[in-house]
mmCIF file of C-alpha atoms in Angstrom:
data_model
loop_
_atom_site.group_PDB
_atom_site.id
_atom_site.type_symbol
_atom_site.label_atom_id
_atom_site.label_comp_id
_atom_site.label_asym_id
_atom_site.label_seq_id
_atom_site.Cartn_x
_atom_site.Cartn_y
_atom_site.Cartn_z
ATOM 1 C CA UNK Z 1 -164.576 -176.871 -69.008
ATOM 2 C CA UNK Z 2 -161.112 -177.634 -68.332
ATOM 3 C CA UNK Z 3 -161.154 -179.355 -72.261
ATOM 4 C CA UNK Z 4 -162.149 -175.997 -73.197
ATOM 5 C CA UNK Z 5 -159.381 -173.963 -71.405
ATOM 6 C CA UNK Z 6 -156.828 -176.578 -72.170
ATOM 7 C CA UNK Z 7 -157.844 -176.149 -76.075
ATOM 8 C CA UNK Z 8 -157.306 -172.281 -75.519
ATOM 9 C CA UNK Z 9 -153.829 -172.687 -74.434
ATOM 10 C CA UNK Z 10 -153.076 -174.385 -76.908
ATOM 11 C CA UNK Z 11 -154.159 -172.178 -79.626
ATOM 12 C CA UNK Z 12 -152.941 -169.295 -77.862
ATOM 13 C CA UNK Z 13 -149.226 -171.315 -77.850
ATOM 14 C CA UNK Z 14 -149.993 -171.779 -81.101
ATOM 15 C CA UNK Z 15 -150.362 -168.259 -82.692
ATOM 16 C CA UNK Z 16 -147.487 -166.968 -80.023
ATOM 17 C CA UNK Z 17 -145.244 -169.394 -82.435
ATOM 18 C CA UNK Z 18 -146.747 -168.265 -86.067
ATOM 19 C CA UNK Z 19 -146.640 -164.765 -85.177
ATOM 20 C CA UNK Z 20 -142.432 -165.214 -84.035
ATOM 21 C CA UNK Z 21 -141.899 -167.119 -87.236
ATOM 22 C CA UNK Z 22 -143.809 -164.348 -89.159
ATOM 23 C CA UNK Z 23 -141.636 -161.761 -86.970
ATOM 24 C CA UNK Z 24 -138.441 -164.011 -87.621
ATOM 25 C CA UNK Z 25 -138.991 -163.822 -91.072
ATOM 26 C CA UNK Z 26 -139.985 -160.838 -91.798
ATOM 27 C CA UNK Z 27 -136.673 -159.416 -89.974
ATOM 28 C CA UNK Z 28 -134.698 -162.131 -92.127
ATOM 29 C CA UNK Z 29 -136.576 -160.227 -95.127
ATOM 30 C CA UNK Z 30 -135.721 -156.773 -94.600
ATOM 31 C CA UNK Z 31 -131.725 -157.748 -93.332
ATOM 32 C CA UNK Z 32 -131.374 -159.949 -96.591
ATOM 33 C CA UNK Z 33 -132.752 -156.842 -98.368
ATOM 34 C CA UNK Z 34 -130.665 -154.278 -96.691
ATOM 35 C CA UNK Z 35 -127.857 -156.831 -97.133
ATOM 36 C CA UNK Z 36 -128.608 -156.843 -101.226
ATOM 37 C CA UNK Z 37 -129.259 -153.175 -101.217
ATOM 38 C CA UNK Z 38 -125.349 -152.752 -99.798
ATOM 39 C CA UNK Z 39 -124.216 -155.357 -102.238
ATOM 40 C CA UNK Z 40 -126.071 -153.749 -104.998
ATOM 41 C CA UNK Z 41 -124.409 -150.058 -104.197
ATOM 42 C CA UNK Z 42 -120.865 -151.919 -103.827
ATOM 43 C CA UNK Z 43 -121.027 -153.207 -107.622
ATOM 44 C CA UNK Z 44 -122.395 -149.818 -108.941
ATOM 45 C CA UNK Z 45 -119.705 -148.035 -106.920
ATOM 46 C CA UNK Z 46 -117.122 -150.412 -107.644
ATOM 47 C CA UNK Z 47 -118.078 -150.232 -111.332
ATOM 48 C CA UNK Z 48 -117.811 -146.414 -111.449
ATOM 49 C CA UNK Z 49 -114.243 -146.202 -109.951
ATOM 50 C CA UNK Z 50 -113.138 -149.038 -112.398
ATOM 51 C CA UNK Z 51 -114.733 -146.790 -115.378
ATOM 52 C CA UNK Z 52 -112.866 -143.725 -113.734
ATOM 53 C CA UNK Z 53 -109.552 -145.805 -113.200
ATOM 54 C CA UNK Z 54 -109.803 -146.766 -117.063
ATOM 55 C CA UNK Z 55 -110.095 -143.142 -117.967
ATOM 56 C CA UNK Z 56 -107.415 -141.860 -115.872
ATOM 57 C CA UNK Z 57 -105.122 -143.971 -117.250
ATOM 58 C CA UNK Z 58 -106.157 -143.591 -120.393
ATOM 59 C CA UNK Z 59 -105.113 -139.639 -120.114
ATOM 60 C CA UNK Z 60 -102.805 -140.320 -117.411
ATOM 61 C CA UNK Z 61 -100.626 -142.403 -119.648
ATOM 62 C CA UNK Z 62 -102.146 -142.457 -123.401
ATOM 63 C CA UNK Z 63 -99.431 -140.117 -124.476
ATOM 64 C CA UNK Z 64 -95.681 -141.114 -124.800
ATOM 65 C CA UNK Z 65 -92.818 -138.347 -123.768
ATOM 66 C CA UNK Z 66 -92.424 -138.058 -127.799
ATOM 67 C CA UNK Z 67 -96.137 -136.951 -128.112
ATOM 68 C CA UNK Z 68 -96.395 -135.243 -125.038
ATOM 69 C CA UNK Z 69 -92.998 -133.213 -126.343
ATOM 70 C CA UNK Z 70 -94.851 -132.999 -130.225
ATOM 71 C CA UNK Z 71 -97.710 -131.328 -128.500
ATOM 72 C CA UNK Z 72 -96.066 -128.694 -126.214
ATOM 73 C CA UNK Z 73 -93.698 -127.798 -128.997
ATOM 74 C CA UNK Z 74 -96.465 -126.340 -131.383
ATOM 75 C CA UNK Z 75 -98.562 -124.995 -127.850
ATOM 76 C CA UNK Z 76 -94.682 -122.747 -127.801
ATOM 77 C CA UNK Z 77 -94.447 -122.271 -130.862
ATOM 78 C CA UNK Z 78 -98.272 -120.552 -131.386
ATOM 79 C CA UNK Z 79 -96.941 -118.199 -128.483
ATOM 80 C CA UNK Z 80 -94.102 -117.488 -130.330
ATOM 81 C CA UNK Z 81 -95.907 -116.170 -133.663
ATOM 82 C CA UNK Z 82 -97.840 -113.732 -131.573
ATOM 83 C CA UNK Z 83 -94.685 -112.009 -131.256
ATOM 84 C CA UNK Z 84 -93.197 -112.804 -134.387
ATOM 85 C CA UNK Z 85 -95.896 -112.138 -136.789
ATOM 86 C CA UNK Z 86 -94.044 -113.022 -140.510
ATOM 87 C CA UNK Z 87 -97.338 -114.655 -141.861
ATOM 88 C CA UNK Z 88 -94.963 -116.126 -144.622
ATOM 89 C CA UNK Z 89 -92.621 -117.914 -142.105
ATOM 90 C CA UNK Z 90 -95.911 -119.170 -139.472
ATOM 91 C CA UNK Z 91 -97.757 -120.448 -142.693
ATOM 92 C CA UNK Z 92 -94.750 -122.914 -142.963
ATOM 93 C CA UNK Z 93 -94.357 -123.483 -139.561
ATOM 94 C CA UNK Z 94 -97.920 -124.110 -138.948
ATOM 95 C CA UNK Z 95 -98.036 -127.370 -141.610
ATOM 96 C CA UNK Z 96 -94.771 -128.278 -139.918
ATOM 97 C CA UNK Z 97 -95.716 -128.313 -136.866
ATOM 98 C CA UNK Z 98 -99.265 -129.558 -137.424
ATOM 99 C CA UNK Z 99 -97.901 -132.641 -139.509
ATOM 100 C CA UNK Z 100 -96.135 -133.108 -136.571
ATOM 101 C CA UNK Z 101 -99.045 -133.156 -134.152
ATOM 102 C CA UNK Z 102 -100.661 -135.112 -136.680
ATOM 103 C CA UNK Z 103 -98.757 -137.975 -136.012
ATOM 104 C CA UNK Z 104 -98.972 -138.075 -132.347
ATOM 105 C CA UNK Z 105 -101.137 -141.305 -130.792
ATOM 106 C CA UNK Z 106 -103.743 -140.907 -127.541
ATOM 107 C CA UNK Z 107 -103.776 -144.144 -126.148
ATOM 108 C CA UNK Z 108 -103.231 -145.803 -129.678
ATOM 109 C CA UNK Z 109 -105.622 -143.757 -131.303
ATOM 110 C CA UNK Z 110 -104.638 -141.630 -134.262
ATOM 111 C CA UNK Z 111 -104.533 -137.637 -133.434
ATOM 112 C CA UNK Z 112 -107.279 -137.448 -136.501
ATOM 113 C CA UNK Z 113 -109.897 -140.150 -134.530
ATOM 114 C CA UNK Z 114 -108.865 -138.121 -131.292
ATOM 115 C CA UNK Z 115 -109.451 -134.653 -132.668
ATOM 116 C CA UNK Z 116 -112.837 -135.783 -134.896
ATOM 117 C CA UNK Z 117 -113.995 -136.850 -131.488
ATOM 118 C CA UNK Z 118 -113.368 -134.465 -129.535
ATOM 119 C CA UNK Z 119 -114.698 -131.871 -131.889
ATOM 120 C CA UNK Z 120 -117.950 -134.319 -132.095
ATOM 121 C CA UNK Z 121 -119.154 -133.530 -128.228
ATOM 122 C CA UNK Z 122 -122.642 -132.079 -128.720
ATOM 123 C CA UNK Z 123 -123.260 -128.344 -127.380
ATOM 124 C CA UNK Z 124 -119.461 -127.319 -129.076
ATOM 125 C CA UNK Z 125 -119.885 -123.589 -129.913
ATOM 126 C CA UNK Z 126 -119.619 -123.301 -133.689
ATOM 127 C CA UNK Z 127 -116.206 -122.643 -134.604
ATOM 128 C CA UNK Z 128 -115.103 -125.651 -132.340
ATOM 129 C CA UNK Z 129 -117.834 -127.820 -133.624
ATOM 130 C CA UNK Z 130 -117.242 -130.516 -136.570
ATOM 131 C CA UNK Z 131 -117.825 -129.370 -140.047
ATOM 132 C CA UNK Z 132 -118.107 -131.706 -143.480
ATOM 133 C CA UNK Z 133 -114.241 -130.807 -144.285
ATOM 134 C CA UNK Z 134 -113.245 -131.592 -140.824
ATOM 135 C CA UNK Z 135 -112.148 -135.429 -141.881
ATOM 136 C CA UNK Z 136 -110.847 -134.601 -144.831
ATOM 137 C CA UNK Z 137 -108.291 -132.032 -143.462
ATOM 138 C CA UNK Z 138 -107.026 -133.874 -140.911
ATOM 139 C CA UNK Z 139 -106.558 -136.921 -143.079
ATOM 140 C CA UNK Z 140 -104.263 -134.592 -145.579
ATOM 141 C CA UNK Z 141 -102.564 -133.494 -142.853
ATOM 142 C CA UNK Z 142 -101.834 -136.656 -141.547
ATOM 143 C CA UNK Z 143 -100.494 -137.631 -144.722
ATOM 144 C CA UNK Z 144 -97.070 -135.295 -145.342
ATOM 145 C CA UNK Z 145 -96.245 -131.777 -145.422
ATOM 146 C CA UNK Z 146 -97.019 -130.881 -149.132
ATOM 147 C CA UNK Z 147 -100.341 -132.260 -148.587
ATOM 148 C CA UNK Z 148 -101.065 -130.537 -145.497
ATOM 149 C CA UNK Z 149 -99.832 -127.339 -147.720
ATOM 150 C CA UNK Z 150 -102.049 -128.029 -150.801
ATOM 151 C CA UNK Z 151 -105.136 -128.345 -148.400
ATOM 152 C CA UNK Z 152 -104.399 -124.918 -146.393
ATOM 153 C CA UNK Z 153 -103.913 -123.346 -149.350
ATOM 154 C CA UNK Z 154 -107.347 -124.619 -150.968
ATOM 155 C CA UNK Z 155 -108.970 -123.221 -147.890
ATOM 156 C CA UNK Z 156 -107.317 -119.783 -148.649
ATOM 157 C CA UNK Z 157 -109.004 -120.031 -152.269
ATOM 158 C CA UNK Z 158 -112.303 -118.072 -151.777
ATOM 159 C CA UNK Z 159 -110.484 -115.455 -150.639
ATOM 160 C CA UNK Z 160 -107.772 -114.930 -152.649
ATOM 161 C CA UNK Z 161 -109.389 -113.125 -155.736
ATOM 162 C CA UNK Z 162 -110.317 -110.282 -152.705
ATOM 163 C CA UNK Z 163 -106.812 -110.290 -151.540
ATOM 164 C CA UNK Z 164 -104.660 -109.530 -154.457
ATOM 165 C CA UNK Z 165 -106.232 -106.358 -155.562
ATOM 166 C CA UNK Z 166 -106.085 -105.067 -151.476
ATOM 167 C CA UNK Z 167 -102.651 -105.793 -152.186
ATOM 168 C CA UNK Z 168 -102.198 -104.019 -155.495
ATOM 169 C CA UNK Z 169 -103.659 -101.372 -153.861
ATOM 170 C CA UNK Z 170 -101.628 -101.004 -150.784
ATOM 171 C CA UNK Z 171 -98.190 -101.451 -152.658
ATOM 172 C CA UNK Z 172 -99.828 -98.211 -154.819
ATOM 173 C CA UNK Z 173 -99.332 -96.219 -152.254
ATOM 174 C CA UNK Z 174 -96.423 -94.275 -152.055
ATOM 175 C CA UNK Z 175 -96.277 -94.299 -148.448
ATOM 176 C CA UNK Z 176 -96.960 -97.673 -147.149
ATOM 177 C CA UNK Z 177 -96.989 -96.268 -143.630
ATOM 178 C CA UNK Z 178 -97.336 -98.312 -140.223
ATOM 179 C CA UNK Z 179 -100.864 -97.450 -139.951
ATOM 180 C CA UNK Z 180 -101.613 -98.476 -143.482
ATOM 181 C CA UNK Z 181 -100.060 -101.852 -143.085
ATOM 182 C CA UNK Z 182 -102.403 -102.426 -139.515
ATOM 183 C CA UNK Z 183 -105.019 -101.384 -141.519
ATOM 184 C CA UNK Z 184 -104.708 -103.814 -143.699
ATOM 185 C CA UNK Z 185 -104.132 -106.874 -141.359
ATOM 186 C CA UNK Z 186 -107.061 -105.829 -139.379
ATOM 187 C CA UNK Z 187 -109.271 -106.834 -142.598
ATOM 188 C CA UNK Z 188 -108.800 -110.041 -141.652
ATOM 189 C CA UNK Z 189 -111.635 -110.930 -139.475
ATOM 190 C CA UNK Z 190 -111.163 -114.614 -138.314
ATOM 191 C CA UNK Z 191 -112.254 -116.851 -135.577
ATOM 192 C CA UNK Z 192 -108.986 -115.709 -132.792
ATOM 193 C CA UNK Z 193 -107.335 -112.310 -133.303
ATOM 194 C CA UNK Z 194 -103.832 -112.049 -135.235
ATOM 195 C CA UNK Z 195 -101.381 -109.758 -134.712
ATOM 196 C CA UNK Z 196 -101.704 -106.611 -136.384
ATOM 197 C CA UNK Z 197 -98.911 -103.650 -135.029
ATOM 198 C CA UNK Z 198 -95.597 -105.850 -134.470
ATOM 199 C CA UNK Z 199 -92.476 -104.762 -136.117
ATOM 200 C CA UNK Z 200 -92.528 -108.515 -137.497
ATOM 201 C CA UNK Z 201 -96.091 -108.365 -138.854
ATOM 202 C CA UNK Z 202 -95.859 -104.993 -140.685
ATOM 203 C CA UNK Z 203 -92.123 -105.692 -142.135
ATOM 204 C CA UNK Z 204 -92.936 -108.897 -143.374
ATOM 205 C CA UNK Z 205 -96.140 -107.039 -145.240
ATOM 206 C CA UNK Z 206 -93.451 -104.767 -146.824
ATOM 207 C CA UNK Z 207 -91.762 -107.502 -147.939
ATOM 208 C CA UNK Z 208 -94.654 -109.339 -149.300
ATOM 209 C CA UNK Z 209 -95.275 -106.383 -151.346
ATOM 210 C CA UNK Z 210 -91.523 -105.841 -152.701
ATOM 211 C CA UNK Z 211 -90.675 -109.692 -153.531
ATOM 212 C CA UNK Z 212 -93.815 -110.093 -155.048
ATOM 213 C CA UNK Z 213 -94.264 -106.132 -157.055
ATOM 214 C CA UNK Z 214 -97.777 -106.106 -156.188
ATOM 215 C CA UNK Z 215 -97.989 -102.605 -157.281
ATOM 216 C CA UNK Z 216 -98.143 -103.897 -161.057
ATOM 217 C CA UNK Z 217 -101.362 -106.455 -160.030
ATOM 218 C CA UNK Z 218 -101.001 -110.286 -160.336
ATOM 219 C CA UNK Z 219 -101.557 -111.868 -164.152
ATOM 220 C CA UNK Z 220 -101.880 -115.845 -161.915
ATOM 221 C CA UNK Z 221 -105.198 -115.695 -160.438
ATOM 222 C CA UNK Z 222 -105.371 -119.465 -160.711
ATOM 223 C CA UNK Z 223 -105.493 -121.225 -157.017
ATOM 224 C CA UNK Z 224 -102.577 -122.269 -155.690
ATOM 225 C CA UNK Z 225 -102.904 -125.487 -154.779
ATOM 226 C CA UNK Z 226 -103.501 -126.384 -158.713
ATOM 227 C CA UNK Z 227 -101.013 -124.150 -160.042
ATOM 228 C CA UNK Z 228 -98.405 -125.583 -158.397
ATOM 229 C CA UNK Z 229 -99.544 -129.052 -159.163
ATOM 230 C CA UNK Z 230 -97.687 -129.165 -162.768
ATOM 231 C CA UNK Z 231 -94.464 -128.015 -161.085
ATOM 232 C CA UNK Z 232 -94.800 -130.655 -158.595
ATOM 233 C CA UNK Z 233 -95.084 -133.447 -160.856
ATOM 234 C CA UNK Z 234 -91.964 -131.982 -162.747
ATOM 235 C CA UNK Z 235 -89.755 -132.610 -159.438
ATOM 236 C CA UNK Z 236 -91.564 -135.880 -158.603
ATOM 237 C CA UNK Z 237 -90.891 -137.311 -162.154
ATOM 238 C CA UNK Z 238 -86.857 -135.917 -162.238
ATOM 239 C CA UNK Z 239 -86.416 -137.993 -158.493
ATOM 240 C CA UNK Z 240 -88.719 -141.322 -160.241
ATOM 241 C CA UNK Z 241 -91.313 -140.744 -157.439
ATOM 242 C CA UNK Z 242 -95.072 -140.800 -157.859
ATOM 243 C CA UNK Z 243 -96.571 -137.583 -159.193
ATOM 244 C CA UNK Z 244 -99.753 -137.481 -157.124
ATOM 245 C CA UNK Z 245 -99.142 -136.402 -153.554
ATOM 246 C CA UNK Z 246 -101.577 -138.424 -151.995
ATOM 247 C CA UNK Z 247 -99.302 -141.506 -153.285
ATOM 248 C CA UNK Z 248 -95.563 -140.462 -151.901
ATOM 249 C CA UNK Z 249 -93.979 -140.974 -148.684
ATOM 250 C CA UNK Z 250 -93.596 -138.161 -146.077
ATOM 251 C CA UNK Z 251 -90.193 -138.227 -146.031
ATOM 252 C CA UNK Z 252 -90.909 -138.052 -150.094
ATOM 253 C CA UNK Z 253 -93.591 -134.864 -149.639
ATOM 254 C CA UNK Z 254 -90.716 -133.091 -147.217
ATOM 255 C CA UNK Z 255 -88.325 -132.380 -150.068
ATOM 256 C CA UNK Z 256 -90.958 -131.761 -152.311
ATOM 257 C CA UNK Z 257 -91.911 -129.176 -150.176
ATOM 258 C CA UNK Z 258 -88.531 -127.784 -149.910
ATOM 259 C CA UNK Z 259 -88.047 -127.619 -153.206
ATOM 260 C CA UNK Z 260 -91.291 -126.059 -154.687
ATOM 261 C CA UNK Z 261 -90.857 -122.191 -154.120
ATOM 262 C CA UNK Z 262 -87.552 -121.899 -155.558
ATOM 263 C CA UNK Z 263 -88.550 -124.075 -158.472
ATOM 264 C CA UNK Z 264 -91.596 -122.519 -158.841
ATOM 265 C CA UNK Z 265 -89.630 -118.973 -158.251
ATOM 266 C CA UNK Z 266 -87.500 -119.727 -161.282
ATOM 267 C CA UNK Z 267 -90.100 -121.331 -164.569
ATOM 268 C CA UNK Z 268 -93.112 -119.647 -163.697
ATOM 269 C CA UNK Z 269 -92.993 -115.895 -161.744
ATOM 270 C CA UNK Z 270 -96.331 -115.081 -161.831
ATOM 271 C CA UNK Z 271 -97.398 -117.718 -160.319
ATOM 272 C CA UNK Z 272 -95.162 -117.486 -157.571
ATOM 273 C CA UNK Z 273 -95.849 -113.535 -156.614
ATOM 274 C CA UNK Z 274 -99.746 -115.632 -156.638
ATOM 275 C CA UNK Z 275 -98.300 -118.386 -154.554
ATOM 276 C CA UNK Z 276 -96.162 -115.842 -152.144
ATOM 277 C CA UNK Z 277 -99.857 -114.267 -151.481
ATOM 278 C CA UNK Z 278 -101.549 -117.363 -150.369
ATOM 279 C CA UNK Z 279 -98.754 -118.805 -148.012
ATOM 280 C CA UNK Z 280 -99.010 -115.274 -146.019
ATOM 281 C CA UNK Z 281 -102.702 -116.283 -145.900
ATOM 282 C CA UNK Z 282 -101.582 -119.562 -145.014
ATOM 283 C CA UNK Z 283 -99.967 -117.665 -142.218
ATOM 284 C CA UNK Z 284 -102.734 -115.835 -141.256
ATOM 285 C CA UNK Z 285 -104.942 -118.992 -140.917
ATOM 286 C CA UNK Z 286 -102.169 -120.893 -138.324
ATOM 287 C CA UNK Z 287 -102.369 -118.107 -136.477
ATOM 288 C CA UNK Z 288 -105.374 -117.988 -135.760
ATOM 289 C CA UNK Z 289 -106.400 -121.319 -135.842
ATOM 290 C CA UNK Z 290 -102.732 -122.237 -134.198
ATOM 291 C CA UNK Z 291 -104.352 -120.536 -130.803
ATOM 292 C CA UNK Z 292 -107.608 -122.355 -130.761
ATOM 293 C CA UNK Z 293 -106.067 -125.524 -131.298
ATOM 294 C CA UNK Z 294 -103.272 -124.887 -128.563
ATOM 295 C CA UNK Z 295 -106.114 -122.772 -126.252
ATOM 296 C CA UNK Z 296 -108.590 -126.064 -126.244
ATOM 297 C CA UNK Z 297 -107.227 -128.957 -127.715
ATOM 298 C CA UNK Z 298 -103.966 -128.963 -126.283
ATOM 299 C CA UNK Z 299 -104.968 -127.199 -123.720
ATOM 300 C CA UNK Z 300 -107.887 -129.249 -121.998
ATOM 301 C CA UNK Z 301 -105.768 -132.433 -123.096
ATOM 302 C CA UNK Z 302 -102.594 -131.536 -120.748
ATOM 303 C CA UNK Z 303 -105.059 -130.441 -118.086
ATOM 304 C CA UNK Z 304 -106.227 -134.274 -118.324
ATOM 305 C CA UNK Z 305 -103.148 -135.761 -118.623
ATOM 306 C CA UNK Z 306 -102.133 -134.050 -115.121
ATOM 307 C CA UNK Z 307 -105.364 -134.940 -113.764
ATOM 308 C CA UNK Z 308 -105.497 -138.725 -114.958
ATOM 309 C CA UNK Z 309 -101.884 -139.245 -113.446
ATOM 310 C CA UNK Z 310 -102.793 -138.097 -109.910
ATOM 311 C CA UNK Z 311 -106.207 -139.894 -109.735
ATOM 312 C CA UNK Z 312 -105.040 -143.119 -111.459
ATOM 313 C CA UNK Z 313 -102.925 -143.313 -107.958
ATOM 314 C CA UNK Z 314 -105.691 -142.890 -105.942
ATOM 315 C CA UNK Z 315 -108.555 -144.515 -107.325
ATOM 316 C CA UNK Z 316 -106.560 -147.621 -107.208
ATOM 317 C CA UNK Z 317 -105.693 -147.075 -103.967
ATOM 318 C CA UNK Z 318 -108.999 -146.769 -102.974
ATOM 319 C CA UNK Z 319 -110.018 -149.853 -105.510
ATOM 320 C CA UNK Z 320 -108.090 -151.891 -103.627
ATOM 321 C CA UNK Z 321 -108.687 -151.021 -100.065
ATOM 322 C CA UNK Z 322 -112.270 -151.279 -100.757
ATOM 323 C CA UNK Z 323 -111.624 -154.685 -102.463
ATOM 324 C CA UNK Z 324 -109.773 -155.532 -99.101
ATOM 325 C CA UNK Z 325 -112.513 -154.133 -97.013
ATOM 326 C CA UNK Z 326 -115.183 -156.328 -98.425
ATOM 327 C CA UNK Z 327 -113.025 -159.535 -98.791
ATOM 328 C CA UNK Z 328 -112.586 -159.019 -95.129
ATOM 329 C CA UNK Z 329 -116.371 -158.347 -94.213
ATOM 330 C CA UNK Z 330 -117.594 -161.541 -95.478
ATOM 331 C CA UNK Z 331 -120.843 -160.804 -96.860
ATOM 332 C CA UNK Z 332 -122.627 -163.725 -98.535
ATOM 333 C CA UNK Z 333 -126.176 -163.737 -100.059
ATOM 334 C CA UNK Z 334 -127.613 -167.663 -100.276
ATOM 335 C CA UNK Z 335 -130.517 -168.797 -102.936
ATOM 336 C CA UNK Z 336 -133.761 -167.675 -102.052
ATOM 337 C CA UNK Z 337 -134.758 -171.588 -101.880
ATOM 338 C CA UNK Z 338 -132.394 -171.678 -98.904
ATOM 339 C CA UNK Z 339 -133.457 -168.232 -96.891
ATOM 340 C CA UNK Z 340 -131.233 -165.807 -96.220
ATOM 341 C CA UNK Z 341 -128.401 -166.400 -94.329
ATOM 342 C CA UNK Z 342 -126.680 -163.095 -92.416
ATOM 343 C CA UNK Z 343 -123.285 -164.079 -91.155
ATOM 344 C CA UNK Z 344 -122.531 -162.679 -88.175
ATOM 345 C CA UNK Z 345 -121.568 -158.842 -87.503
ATOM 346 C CA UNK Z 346 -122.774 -158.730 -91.460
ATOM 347 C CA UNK Z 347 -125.374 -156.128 -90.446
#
C-alpha cells in the first residue's frame, strides 16, 4: 500500500512539472510572438516614414530657386493675360514662357517625364488626362521656341479654314461694335474660359482685322506651320545654320523666331495676314490652356513643395527618435533552435 501511494506522488510530482513546463512555454510562445508582432509593426512603420521622408524631400527640395522662380513666373504671367487679353502678344508669351517651364528639372527629372506622369494618374478627368500627342508636344516644346511655335500652330490647323471667313465677315461690317467683337470671342468654346469684354481683348481684335484687311478674305489658306517653313530655311541658310528646326540650337530657334514675322511680313503678305490669324489663335489656346496648367500643374506642385519642406523636418525627427527609442529598448529575437529569449522589461 504505501508502494502504491508512494508511486502516486510521484506521478502526481510528475505531471505538476510537465504541466509548468507546458505553462512556461506556452507563455514564452505567446511573449516571443507578441515580441515579433511589435518588431514586425516597427519595420512596416519604419518603412512607411522612410517612403514618406523620400517623398518629402523629393518635393520638398526637387526644385532649385531657378525652377521654382521659372514656374511662378508663367503661374503670374497667366493672371496677367486675363487682364490683358491681346491674343497676338499671349500667343508669344505663352511659347516663351512654356519653353521656359520646359526646361525646369523635378528632382532631376525633365519637366516632359514630370508632366507625362503626372497627366498618366488613372481617374484624370478628360481634358487633364494623357492623349497620343501629349509626348510629342512636350518634346517640341522642350526643344526651342520656333518649335514650340510650329507645334501650337499645327494644333490651331483644323480650325483655321472656320476662322478666316468669321473674320472676313466681321471686318465686313461697318460697325465692328464692342458687342460684335465679344460675340465673336465667345465662339471660342475651349476647355477654361478666355476673356471676352476687356478693352485689351476687343482692341487687339480691331487690330487683327486692320493689319491683316480681313475684309478682302485671305488668298493663304495653307497651314502655318508649313508655310512658314520655306521662309525659315531662307534665314537659317543666310546665318549657315541647319534648315530643319528640330536640328538647331535654342539659342539658334530664338532669333529665328524673332526674325520670322517681319521677314515673312515683307516676301510673302498673304501669308502673313494667314499667319497673323493663327498666332491670335495661338493666343487663344495659352490662355486657356495657360490656366489649367498654372490651376493644376503648378498649382498642386507648389502646394507639395510647401508640404514636403515642413514634413521632411518632422518625419526625420520622428525617424530618428524612434530609431533612438528602439536602440534604447533592447529588443532581441534569438533562433527558434535556441527558444525565445525576452530581455528584461522587453514586454
Amino acid at each position: 500500500m504505501a508502494g502504491r501511494w508512494k508511486r502516486l506522488i510521484v506521478e502526481d510530482d510528475q505531471d505538476r512539472k510537465d504541466r509548468g513546463r507546458l505553462q512556461h512555454a506556452a507563455r514564452t510562445a505567446r511573449r516571443g510572438a507578441r515580441l515579433s508582432l511589435r518588431i514586425g509593426l516597427k519595420s512596416v512603420c519604419l518603412t512607411l516614414l522612410t517612403v514618406l521622408l523620400f517623398f518629402s524631400i523629393i518635393f520638398g527640395y526637387g526644385l532649385s530657386k531657378r525652377d521654382l522662380a521659372i514656374l511662378n513666373h508663367f503661374s503670374e504671367s497667366v493672371v496677367d493675360w486675363q487682364s490683358h487679353a491681346d491674343y497676338r502678344r499671349i500667343g508669344f508669351a505663352y511659347i516663351h514662357e512654356s519653353y521656359a517651364c520646359m526646361t525646369a528639372h523635378i528632382a532631376g527629372c525633365t519637366a516632359t517625364e514630370a508632366l507625362m506622369t503626372m497627366r498618366s494618374i488613372p481617374g484624370l478627368p478628360e481634358k487633364l488626362a494623357v492623349n497620343p500627342t501629349s509626348q510629342k508636344h512636350y518634346v517640341d516644346f522642350s526643344r526651342g521656341e520656333l518649335s514650340a511655335y510650329l507645334h501650337l500652330c499645327g494644333e490651331q490647323g483644323p480650325g483655321i479654314a472656320n476662322v478666316l471667313p468669321m473674320m472676313q465677315s466681321l471686318a465686313s461690317r461697318p460697325a465692328r461694335s464692342d458687342e460684335e467683337i465679344t460675340g465673336f470671342l465667345s465662339t471660342f468654346r475651349l476647355a477654361a474660359s478666355i476673356e471676352t469684354r476687356s478693352p485689351e481683348a476687343i482692341t487687339g481684335v480691331r487690330s487683327l482685322l486692320e493689319d491683316t484687311h480681313a475684309a478682302e478674305g485671305f488668298t493663304s489658306t495653307e497651314p502655318t506651320e508649313l508655310a512658314v517653313l520655306p521662309y525659315i530655311k531662307a534665314i537659317a541658310q543666310s546665318r549657315g545654320w541647319p534648315e530643319n528646326p528640330d536640328d538647331m540650337s535654342a539659342d539658334q530657334q530664338l532669333v529665328i523666331m524673332k526674325e520670322l514675322d517681319g521677314y515673312v511680313h515683307d516676301v510673302d503678305r498673304p501669308v502673313w495676314r494667314t499667319k497673323q490669324v493663327t498666332d491670335f489663335l495661338n493666343g487663344v489656346w495659352g490662355e486657356c490652356y495657360g490656366q489649367m496648367y498654372r490651376n493644376y500643374a503648378i498649382a498642386d506642385l507648389m502646394r507639395a513643395h510647401a508640404i514636403g519642406q515642413w514634413t521632411t523636418w518632422v518625419l526625420l525627427t520622428g525617424v530618428m527618435v524612434w530609431l533612438r527609442a528602439s536602440f534604447r529598448k533592447g529588443d532581441k529575437v534569438y533562433p527558434a533552435s535556441q527558444g525565445v529569449r525576452i530581455e528584461p522589461g522587453a514586454v
